[in-house]
Structure formats: C-alpha cells, structure tokens
Coordinates of C-alpha atoms in Angstrom, one line a residue:
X235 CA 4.5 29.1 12.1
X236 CA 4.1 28.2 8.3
X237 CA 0.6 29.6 8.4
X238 CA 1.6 32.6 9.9
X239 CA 4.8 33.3 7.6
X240 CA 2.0 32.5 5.1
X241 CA -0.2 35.2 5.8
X242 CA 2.6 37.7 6.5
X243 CA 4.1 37.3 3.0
X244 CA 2.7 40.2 1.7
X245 CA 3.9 42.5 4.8
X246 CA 6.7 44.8 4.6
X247 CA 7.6 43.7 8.2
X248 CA 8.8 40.4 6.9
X249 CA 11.2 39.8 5.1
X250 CA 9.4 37.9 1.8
X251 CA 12.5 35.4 1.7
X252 CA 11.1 33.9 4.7
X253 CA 8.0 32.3 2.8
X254 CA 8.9 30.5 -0.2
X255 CA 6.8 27.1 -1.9
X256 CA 9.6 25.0 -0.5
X257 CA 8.4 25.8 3.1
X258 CA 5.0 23.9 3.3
X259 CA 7.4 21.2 1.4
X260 CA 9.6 20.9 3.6
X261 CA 6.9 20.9 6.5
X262 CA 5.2 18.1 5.1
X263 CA 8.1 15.9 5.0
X264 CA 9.1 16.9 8.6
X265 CA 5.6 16.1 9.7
X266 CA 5.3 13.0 7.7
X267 CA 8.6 11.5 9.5
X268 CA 7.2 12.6 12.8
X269 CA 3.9 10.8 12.4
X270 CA 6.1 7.7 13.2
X271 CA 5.5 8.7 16.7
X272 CA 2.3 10.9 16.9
X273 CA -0.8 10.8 15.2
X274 CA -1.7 14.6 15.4
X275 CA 0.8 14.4 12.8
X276 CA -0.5 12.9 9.9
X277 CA -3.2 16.2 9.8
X278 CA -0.9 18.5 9.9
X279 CA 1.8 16.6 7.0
X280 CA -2.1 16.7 5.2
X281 CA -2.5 20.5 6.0
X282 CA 0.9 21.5 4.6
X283 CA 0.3 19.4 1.3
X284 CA -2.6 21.2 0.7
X285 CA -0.6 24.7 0.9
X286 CA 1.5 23.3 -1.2
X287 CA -1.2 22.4 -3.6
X288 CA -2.5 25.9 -3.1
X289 CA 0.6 28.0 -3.5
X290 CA 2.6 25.8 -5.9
X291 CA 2.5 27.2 -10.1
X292 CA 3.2 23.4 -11.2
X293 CA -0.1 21.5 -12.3
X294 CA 1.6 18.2 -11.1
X295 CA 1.7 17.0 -7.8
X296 CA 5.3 16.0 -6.4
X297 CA 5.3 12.3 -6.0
X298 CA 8.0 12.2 -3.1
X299 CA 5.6 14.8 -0.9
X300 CA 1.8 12.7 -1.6
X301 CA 3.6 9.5 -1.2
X302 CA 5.1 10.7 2.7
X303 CA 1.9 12.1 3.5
X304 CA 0.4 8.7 2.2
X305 CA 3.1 6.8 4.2
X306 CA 2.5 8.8 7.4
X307 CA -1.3 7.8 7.0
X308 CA -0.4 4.0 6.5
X309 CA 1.7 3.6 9.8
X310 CA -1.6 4.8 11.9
X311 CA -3.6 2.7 9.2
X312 CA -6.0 5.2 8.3
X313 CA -6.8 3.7 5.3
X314 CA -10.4 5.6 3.8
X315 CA -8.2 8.8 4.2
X316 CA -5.3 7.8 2.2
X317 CA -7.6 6.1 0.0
X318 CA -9.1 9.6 -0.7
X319 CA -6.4 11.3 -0.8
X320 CA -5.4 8.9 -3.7
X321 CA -8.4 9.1 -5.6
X322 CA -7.9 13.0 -5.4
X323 CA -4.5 13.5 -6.8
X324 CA -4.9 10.8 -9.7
X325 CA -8.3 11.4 -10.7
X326 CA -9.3 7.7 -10.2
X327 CA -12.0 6.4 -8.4
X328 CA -12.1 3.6 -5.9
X329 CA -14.9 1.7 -4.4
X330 CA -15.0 0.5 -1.2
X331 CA -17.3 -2.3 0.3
X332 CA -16.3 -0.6 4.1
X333 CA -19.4 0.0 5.5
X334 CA -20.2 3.6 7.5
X335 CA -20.9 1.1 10.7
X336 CA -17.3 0.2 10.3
X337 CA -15.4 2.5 8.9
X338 CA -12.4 4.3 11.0
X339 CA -13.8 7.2 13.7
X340 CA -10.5 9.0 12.9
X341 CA -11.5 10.3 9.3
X342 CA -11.0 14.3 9.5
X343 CA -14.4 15.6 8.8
X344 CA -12.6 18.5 7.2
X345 CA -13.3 18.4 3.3
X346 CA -10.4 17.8 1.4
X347 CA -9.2 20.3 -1.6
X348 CA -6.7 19.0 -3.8
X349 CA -6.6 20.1 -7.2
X350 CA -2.9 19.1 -8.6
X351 CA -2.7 15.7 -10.6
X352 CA -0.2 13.1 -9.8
X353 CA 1.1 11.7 -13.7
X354 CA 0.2 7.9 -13.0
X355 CA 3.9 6.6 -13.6
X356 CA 5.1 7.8 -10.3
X357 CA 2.3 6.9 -8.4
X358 CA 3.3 3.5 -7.9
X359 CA 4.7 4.1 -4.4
X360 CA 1.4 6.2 -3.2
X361 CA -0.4 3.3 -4.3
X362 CA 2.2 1.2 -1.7
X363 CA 1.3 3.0 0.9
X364 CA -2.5 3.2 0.6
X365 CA -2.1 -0.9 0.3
X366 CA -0.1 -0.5 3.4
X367 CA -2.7 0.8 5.2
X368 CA -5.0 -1.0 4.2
X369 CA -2.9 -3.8 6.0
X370 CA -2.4 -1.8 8.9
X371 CA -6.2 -1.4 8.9
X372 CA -6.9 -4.8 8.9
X373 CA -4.0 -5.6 12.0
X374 CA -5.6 -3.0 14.1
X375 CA -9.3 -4.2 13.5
X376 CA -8.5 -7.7 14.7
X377 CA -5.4 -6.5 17.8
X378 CA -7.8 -3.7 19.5
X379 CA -11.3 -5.5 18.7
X380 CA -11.0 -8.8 17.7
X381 CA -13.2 -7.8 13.9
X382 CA -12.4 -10.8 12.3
X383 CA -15.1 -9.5 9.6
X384 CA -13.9 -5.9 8.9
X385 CA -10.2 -7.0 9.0
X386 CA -11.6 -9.6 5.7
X387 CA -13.0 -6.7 4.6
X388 CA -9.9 -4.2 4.9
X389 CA -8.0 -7.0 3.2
X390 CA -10.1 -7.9 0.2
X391 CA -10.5 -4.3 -0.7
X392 CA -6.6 -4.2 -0.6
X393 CA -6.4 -6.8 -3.0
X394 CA -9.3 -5.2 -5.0
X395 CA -7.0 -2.1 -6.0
X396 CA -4.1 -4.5 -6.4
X397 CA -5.7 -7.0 -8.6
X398 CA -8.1 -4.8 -10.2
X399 CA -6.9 -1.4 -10.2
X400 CA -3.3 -1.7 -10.6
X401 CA -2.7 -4.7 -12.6
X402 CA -5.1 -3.0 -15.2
X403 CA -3.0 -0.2 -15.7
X404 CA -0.5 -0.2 -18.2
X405 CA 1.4 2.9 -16.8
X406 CA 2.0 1.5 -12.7
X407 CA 4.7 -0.3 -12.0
X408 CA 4.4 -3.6 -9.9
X409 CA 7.3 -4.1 -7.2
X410 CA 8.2 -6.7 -4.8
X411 CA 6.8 -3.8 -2.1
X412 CA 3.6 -3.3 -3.9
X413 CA 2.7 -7.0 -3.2
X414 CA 4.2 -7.3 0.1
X415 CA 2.7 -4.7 1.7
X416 CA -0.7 -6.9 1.4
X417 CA 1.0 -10.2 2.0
X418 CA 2.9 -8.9 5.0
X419 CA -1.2 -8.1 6.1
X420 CA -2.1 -11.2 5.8
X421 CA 1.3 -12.3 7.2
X422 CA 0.6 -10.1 10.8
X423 CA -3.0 -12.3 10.4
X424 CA -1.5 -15.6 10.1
X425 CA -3.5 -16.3 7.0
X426 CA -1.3 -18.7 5.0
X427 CA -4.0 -19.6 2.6
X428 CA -5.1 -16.4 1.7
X429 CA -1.2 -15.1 1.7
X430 CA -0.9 -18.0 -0.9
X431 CA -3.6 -17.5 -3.0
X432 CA -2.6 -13.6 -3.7
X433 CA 0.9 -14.3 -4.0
X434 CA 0.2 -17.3 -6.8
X435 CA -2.5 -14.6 -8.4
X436 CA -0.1 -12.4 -8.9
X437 CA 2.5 -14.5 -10.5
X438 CA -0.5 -15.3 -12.7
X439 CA -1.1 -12.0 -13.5
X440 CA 2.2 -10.8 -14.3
X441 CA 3.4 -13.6 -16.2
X442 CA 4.2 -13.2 -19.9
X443 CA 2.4 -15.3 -22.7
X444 CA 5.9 -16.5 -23.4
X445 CA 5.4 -18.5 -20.2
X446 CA 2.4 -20.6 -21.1
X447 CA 3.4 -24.5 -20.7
X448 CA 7.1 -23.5 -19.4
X449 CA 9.3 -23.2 -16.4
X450 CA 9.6 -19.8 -15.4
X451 CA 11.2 -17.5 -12.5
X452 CA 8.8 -16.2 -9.8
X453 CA 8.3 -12.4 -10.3
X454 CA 8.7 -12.2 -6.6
X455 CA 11.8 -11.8 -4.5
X456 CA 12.3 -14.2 -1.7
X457 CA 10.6 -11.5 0.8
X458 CA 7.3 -12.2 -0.3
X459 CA 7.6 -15.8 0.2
X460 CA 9.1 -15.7 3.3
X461 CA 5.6 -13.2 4.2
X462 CA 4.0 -16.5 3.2
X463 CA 5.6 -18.8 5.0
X464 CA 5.6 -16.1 8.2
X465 CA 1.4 -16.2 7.6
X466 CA 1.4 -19.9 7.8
X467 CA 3.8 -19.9 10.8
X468 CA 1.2 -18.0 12.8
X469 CA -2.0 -20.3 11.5
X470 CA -3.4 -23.1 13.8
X471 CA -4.2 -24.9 10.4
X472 CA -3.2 -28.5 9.0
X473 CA -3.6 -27.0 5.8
X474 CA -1.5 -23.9 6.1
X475 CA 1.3 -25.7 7.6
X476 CA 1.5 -28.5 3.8
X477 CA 1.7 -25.0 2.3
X478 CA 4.6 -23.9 4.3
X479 CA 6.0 -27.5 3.6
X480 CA 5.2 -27.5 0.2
X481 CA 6.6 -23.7 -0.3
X482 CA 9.7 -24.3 1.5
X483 CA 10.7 -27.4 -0.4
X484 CA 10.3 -25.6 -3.4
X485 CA 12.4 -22.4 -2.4
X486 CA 15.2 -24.9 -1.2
X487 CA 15.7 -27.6 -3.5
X488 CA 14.8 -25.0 -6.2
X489 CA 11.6 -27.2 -7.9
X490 CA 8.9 -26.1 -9.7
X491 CA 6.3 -24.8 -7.7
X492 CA 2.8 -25.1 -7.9
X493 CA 0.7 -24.4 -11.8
X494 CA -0.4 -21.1 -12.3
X495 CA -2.5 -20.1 -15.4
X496 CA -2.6 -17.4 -17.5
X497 CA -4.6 -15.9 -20.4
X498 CA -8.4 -15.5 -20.7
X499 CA -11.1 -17.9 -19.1
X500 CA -11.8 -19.3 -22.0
X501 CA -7.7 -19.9 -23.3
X502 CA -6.2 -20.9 -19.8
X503 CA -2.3 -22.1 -20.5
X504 CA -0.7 -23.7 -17.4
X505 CA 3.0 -23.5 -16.3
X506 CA 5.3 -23.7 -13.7
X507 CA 7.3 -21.5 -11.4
X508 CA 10.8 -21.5 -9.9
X509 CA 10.6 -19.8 -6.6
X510 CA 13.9 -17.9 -5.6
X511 CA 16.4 -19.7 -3.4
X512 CA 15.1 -20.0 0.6
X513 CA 17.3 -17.3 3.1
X514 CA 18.1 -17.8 6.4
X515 CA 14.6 -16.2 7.2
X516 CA 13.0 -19.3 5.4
X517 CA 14.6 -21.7 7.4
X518 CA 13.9 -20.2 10.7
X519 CA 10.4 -19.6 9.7
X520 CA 9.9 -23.1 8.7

C-alpha cells in the first residue's frame, strides 16, 4: 500500500495528502514492532527506511526510525545485516572475523542504498541493538547447532565494536544497556568468566584518572552484575561458581571488589571498585 500511494502521488486521482514523508515513517515503526512476531518483517521495516531515506529533504537520518529497524534485526539476530546497515548510516567501517562459511543464510542479497548520515551522538542506541544482535547471534548458533566456535566468534566481534569502536569515540555514550546487551550474551551462554572479564574491562575503561589507587563506584548498575552472576549460574565450572561467590559477597556486604587498572601499558595505576548493593535477583541467582 505505501509503494502504491508512492507511485500514485503524482496522479490527479489521488488525493496528494494521502502520501506524505511521515508515511514510510510511520510504516517502519509499525513493521519494526511487528518483527517481534514475524521475520518477513524486519525486510519490509528495512524497505520503508529506505523510502524514507529516498523521499526525505533532511541530510540526517532519524535516530528513533534506524534504531527500530536495528532493534527489529536484533530480536531475529541477524547480526551482519544490522551491522551494515550501521556502517551505512554513520559512515564507519567495521570488520568482522565471521567467516562466509559461517555467516547467517538470511542476509537479503538485495544491495542496500542508504545515503542519509546518522550524527554520532544519537547513535548510541543503534549501536545497542547491533550489540544485541550480535548476542542473539551467538544464542542461536549454539540453541539450533550446537557452534560453540561461531557463537565465540559472534561474541568477540561484539566486544570488538564495544571495546574498540565505541570506547574510542568521544561522541557515544556508554549505558548500563550498551554493556548489557553483550553480557546478557554471554549470560544466555553461561560464560561466567568471559561475562567477568568484559564487565571488569569496562570498568577499566571508563574509569577516570581520578580513580587511580582509590575506591571508586562501579559504573555499572546492579543489572549487569546480576548478568554476571546469571552467566555463572548456568556454568558447570569450579571456577565460575568462586566468581559468583566472590561477586556476590562484594555486592552484599558492599567491599571492594576486585583491582582494575587503568592508563597506558606502560603507566598501569590500580584501584578498587564498590559494586552496587545485591537485589533480590542477586540472591536468588546466587
């Protein structure tokens, strides 16, 4: 229907009030929100951003439609898609170590044409949902095929435009959902020690200097710890379950957890984290 209306625009049978840039808008939220039940979905939310892109006088892309069409891609984890359609709309590029062998069979095979720029301070929640997916990616490697290798793989590239994409620029913003949408990955996984080791990296990496060879407050809600404590939950490991001991001690008695450093390799300054206070989701994931 929004094609046709589309292509009738210009005829004196319709009324032109009946096609405005608000249309394909409006038709790639409504197909976005649909795409929680059927994947068709997803390509048509896709189809209707790119009329948008196409009719649309703005040279900015609207952050609220990428970021649904992103979202709707994440719950079906087609990760290399949203990846590209990322990389499109802020002018970045991404690598990826996914092999072709491995790589999803539902990528469209119809080029994608996106020429509107997303400014990089509101594309902290596209970037979310491409981490989301890349999550989902990873779940659905390991739940339909048992690929313990390609889920690794889904994960550490993840972590590769968290750590090494987003960290590095100045003008994203990183939220309690940025990092749990990888830790609640590795969460589904039950990998407690990987779940750790990002969740302490990033403490690392957005500590201040000020915080060198001091007590500080996590930057991290309680959410992300309990994704930690969930991950070890689910781990047949001795060692997962003396982090989930360790963790939880520290959440409820309120003690300094763990030493994370900060600075350059060659000027590494130690300190110490208080972790916020344990839920009720703690305790009954302990």
């Amino acid at each position: 229907v929004v094609d046709l209306l589309r292509r009738l625009r210009g005829s004196t049978f319709v009324d032109p009030r009946c096609y405005t840039p608000d249309v394909p808008s409006f038709a790639a939220m409504i197909a976005s929100d649909a795409s929680c039940w059927e994947r068709s979905t997803c390509d048509a939310a896709l189809k209707f951003l790119e009329l948008v892109d196409h009719d649309e006088a703005s040279d900015e892309a609207d952050p609220r439609l990428v970021g649904a069409v992103l979202n709707s891609f994440a719950l079906w984890g087609r990760a290399e898609e949203a990846q590209e359609i990322l990389c499109q709309v802020t002018g970045m590029t991404i690598e990826s170590d996914i092999r072709s062998s491995t790589r999803s069979k539902t990528i469209s095979k119809t080029p994608l044409e996106l020429s509107k720029k997303l400014p990089m301070e509101s594309a902290c929640p596209c970037y979310d949902a491409v981490l989301r997916a890349w999550a989902q990616r990873a779940v659905q490697s390991v739940a339909r095929a048992g690929k313990w290798n390609t889920a690794s793989l889904c994960m550490e590239q993840g972590r590769n435009i968290l750590v090494n994409q987003m960290m590095r620029n100045q003008d994203l913003s990183i939220t309690n959902q940025t990092v749990s949408a990888l830790l609640n990955g590795y969460s589904a996984l039950g990998q407690g020690q990987k779940a750790e080791a990002l969740m302490m990296e990033v403490e690392s990496l957005l500590a201040t200097s000020s915080s060198a060879g001091s007590l500080s407050a996590s930057s991290l809600d309680v959410g992300n710890f309990n994704s930690v404590l969930h991950a070890c939950s689910l781990s047949h490991s001795v060692d997962d379950v003396e982090i989930a001991e360790r963790i939880f001690a520290s959440t409820r008695d309120q003690t300094p957890l763990g030493v994370v450093s900060t600075g350059s390799p060659d000027n590494m300054s130690p300190f110490h984290i208080i972790p916020p206070k344990a839920d009720l989701i703690s305790f009954s994931t302990m």
